[in-house]
PDB file of C-alpha atoms and ligand atoms in Angstrom:
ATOM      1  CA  UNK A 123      34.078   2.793  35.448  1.00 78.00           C
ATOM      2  CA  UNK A 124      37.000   4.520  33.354  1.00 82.00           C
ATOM      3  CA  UNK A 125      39.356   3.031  31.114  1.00 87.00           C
ATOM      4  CA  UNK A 126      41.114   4.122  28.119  1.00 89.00           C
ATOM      5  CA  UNK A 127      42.863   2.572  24.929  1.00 90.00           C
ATOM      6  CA  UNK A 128      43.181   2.725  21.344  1.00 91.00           C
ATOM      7  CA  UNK A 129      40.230   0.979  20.303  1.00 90.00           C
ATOM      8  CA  UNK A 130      41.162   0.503  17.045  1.00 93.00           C
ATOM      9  CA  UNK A 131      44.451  -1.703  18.178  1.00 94.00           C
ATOM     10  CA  UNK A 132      43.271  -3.128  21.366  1.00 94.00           C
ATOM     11  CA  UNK A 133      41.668  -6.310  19.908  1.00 97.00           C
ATOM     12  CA  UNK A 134      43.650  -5.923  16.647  1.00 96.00           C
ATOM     13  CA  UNK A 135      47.024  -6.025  17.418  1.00 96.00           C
ATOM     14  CA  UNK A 136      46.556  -6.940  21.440  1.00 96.00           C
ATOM     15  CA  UNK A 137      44.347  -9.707  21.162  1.00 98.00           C
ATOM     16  CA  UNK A 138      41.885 -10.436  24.113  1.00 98.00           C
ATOM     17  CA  UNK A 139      40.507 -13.828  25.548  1.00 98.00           C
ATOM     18  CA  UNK A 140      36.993 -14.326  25.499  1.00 98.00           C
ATOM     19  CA  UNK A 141      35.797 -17.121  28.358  1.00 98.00           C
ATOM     20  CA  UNK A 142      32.452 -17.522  29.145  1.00 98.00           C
ATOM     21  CA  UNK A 143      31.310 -20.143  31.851  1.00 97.00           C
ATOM     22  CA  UNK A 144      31.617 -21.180  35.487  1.00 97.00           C
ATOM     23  CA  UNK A 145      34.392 -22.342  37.282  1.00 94.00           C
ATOM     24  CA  UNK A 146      33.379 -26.562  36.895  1.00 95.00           C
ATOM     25  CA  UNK A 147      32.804 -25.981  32.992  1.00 95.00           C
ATOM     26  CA  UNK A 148      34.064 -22.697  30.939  1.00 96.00           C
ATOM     27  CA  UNK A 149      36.150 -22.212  27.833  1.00 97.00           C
ATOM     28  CA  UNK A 150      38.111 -19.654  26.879  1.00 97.00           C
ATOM     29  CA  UNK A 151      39.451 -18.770  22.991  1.00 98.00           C
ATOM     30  CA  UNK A 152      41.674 -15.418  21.352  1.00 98.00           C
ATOM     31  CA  UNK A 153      39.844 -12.995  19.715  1.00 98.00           C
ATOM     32  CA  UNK A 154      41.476 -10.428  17.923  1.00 98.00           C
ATOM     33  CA  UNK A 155      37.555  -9.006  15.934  1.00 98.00           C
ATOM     34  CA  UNK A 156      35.966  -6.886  18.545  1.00 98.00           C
ATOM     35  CA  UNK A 157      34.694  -3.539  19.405  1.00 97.00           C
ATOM     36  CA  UNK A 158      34.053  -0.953  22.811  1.00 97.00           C
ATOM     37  CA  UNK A 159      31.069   1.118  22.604  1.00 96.00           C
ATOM     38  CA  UNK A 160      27.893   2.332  23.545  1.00 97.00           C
ATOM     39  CA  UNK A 161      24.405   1.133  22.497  1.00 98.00           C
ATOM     40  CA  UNK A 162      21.198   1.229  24.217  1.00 98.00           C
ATOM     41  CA  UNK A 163      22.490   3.989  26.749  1.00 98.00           C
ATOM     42  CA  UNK A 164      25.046   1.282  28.200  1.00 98.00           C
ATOM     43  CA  UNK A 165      29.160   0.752  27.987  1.00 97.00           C
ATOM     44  CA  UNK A 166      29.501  -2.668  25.623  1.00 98.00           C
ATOM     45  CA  UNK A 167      31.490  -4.766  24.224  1.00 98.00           C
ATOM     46  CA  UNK A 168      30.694  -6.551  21.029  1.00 98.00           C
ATOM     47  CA  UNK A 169      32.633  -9.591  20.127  1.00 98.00           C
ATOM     48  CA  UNK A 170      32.310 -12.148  17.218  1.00 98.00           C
ATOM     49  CA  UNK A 171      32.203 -15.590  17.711  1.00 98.00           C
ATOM     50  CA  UNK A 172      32.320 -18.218  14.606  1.00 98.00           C
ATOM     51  CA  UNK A 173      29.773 -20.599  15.278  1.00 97.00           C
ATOM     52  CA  UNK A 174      31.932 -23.708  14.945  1.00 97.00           C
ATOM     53  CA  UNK A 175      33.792 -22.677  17.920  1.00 98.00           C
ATOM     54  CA  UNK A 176      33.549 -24.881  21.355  1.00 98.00           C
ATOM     55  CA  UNK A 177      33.168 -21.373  23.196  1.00 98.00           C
ATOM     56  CA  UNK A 178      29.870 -20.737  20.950  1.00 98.00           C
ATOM     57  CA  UNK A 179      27.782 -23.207  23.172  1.00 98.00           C
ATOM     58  CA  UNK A 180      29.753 -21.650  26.488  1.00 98.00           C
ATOM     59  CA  UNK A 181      28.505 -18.264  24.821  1.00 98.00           C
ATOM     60  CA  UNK A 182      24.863 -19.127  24.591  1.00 98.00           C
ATOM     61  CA  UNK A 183      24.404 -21.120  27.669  1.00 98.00           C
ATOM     62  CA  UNK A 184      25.746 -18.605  30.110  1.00 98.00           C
ATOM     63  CA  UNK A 185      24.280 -15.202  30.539  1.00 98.00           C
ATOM     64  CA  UNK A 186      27.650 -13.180  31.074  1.00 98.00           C
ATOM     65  CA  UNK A 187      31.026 -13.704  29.471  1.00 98.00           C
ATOM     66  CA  UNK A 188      34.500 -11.705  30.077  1.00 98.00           C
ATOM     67  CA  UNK A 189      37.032 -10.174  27.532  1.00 98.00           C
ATOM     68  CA  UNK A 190      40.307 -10.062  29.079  1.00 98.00           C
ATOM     69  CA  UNK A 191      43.441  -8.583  28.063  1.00 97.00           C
ATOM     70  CA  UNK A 192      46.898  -9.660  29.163  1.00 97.00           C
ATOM     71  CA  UNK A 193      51.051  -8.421  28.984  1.00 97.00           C
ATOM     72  CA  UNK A 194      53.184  -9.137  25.746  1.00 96.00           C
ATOM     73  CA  UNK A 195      54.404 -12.121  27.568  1.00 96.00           C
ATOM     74  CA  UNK A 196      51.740 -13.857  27.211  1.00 96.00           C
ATOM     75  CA  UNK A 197      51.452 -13.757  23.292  1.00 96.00           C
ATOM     76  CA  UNK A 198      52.334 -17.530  22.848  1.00 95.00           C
ATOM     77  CA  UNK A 199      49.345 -18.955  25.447  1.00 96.00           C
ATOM     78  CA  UNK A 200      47.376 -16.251  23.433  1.00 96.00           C
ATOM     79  CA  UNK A 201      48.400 -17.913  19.913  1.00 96.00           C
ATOM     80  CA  UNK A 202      47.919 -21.754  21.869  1.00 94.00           C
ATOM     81  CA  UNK A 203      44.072 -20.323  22.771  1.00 96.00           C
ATOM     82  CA  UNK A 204      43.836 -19.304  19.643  1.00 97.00           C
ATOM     83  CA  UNK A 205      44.696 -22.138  17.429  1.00 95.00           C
ATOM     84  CA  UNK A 206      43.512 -25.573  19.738  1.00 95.00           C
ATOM     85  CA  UNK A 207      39.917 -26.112  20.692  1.00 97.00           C
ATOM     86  CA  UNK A 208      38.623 -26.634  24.195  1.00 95.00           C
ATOM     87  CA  UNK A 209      36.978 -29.782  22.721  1.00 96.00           C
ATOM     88  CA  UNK A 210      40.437 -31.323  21.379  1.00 95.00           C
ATOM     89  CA  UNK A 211      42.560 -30.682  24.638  1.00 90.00           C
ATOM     90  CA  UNK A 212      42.427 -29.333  28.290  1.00 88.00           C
ATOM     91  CA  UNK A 213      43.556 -25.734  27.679  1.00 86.00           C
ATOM     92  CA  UNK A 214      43.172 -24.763  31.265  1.00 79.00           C
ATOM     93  CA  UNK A 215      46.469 -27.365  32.075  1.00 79.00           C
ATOM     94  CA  UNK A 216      48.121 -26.780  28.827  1.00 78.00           C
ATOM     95  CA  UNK A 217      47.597 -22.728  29.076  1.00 84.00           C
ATOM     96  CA  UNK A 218      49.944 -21.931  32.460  1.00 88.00           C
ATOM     97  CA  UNK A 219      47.118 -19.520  33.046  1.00 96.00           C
ATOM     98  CA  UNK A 220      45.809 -19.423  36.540  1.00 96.00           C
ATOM     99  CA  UNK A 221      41.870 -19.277  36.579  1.00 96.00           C
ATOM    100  CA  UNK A 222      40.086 -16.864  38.471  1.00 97.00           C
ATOM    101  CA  UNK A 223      36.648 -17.433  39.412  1.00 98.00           C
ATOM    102  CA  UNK A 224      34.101 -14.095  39.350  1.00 98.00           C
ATOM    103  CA  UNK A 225      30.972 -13.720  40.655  1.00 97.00           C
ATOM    104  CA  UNK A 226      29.304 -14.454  37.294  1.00 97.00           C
ATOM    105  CA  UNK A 227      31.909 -15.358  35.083  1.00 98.00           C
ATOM    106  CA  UNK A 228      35.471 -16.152  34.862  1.00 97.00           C
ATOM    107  CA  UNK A 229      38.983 -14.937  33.862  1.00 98.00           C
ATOM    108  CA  UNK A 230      42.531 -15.182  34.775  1.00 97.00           C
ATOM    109  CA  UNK A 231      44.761 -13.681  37.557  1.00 97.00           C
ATOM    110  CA  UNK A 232      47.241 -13.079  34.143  1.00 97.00           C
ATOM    111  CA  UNK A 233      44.848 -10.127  33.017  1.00 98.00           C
ATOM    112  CA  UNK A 234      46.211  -6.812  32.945  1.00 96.00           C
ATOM    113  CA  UNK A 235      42.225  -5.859  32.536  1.00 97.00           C
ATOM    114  CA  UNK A 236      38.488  -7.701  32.511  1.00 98.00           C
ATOM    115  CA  UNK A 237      35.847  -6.596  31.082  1.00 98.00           C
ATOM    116  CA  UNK A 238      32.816  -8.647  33.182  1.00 98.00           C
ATOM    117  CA  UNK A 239      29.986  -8.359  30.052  1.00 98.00           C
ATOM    118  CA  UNK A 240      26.411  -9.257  30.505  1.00 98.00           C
ATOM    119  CA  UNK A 241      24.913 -10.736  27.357  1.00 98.00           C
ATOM    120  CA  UNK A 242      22.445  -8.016  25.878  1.00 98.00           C
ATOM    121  CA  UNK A 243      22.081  -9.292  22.376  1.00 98.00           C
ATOM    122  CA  UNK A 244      23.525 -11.903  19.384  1.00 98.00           C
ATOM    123  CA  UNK A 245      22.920 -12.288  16.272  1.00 98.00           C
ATOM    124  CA  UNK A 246      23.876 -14.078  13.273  1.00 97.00           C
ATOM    125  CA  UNK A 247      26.192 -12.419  10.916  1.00 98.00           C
ATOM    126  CA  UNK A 248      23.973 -12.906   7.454  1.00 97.00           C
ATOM    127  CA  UNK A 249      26.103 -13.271   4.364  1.00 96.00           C
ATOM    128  CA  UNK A 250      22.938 -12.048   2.089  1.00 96.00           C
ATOM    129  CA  UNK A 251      23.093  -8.320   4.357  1.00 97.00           C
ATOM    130  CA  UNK A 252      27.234  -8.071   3.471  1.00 97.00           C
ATOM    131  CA  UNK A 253      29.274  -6.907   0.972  1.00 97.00           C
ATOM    132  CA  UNK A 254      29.889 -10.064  -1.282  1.00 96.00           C
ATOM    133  CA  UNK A 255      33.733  -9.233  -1.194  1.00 97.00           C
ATOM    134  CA  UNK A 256      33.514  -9.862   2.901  1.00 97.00           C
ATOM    135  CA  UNK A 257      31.429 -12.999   2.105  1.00 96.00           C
ATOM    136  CA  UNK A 258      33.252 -14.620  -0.158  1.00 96.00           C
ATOM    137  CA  UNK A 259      36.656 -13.659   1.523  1.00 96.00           C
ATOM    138  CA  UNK A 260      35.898 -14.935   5.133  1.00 96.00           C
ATOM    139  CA  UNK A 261      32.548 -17.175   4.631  1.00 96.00           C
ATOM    140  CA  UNK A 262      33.479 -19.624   1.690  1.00 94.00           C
ATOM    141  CA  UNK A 263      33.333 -22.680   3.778  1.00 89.00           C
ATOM    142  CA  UNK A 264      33.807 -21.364   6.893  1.00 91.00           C
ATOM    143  CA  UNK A 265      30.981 -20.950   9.425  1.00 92.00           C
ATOM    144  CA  UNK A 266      28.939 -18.063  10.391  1.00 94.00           C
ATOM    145  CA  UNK A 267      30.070 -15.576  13.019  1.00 97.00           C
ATOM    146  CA  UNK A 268      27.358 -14.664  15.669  1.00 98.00           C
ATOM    147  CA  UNK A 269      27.865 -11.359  16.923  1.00 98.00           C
ATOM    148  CA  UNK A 270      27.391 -11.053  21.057  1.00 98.00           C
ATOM    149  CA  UNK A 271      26.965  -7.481  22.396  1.00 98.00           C
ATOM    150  CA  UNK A 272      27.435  -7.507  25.899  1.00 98.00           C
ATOM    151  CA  UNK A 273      26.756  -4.514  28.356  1.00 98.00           C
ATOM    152  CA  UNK A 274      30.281  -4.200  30.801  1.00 98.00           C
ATOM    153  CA  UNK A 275      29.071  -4.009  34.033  1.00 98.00           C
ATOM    154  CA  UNK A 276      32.321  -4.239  35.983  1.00 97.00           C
ATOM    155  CA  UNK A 277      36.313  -3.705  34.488  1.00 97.00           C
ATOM    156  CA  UNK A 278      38.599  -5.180  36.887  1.00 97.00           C
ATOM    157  CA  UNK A 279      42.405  -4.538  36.734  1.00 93.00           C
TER     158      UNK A 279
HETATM  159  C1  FMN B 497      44.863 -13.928  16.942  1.00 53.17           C
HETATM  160  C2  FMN B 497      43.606 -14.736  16.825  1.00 53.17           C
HETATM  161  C3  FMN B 497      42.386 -14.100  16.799  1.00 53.17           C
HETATM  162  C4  FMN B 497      41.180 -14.816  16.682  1.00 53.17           C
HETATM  163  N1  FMN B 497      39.986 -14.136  16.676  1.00 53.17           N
HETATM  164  C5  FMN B 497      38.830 -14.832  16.585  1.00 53.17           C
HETATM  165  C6  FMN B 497      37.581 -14.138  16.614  1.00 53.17           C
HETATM  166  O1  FMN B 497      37.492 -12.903  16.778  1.00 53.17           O
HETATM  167  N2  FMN B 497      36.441 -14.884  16.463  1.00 53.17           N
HETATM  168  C7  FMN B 497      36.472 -16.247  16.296  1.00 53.17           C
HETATM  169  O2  FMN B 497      35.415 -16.882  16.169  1.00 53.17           O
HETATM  170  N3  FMN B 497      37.658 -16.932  16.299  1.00 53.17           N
HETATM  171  C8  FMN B 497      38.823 -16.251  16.448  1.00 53.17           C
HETATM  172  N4  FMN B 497      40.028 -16.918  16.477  1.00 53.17           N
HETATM  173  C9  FMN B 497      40.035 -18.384  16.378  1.00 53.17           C
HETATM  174  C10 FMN B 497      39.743 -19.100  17.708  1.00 53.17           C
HETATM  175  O3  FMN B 497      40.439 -18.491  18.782  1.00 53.17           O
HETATM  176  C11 FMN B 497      40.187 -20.573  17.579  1.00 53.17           C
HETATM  177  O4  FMN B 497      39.438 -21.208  16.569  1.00 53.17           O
HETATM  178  C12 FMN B 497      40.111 -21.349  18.879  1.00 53.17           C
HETATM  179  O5  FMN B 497      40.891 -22.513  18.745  1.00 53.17           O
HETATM  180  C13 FMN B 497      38.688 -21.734  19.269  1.00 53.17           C
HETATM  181  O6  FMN B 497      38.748 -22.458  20.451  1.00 53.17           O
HETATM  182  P1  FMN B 497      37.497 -23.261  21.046  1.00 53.17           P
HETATM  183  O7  FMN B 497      37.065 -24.281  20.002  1.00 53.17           O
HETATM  184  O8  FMN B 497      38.045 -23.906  22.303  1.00 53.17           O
HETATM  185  O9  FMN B 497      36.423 -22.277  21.330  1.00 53.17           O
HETATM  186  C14 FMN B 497      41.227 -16.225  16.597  1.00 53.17           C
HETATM  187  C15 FMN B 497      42.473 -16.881  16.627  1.00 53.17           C
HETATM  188  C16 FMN B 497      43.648 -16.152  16.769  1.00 53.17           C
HETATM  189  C17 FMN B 497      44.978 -16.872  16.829  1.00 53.17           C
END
């Protein structure tokens, strides 16, 4: 497996669509909060999912989920994935996005890259173990994040 980026701008700036799911029932939402890396002797990736979020359930209920990463062109479906809920409309129809099932996931022939993640880990992002500036800035009201770290066992491109 190679692959190389910035990892500091890849989610940051890029953005990335995290799905989870087969192809009868999946979700898919932006993430821009994310992170490439190595823990327990394996490639990962660790995303960050607020627990008010229709992918959350799609995130515990299936065992691997995909990060995918797509052209500029695609910034506007990125912004409409990242601002409507799977629960409130069809976002496959309304996404012009042409879903691609994997062998234990899915993503989208759009992707310039997949990351194919097994889940490895979550766990809930405790205000009471953070800095109280970074609770009170992104927790007042809001709901938790749960933190998935995933071991990549396949990048397609
Ligand atoms: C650029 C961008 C980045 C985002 N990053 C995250 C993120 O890292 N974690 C998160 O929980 N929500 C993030 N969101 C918000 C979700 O994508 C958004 O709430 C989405 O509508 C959830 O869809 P769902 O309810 O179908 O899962 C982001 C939104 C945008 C526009």
């Amino acid at each position: 497996m190679e692959f190389t980026t910035d990892v500091f701008s890849v989610f940051d700036k890029k953005w990335a669509l995290l799905t989870a799911g087969n192809k009868d029932k999946f979700n898919t939402m932006t993430v821009s909060w994310g992170g490439l890396g190595t823990i327990w002797g394996k490639s990962v990736a660790t995303v960050y999912v607020r627990t008010s979020r229709y992918t959350h359930e799609f995130m515990d209920d299936n065992e691997y989920f995909t990060v995918s990463f797509y052209p500029d062109e695609y910034r506007n479906v990125l912004s409409v994935m990242g601002s409507k809920s799977g629960r409130d409309i069809d976002k496959m129809n309304k996404s012009g996005l042409t879903a691609k099932e994997l062998p234990q996931s899915m993503t989208f022939d759009e992707a310039e890259v997949t990351f194919v993640c097994r889940k490895l880990f979550k766990q809930e992002l405790k205000t009471e173990n953070m800095l109280p500036e970074i609770a009170s800035r992104f927790y007042s009201g809001d709901a938790a994040h749960d933190m998935y770290i995933g071991e990549i066992v396949e990048i397609i491109k």
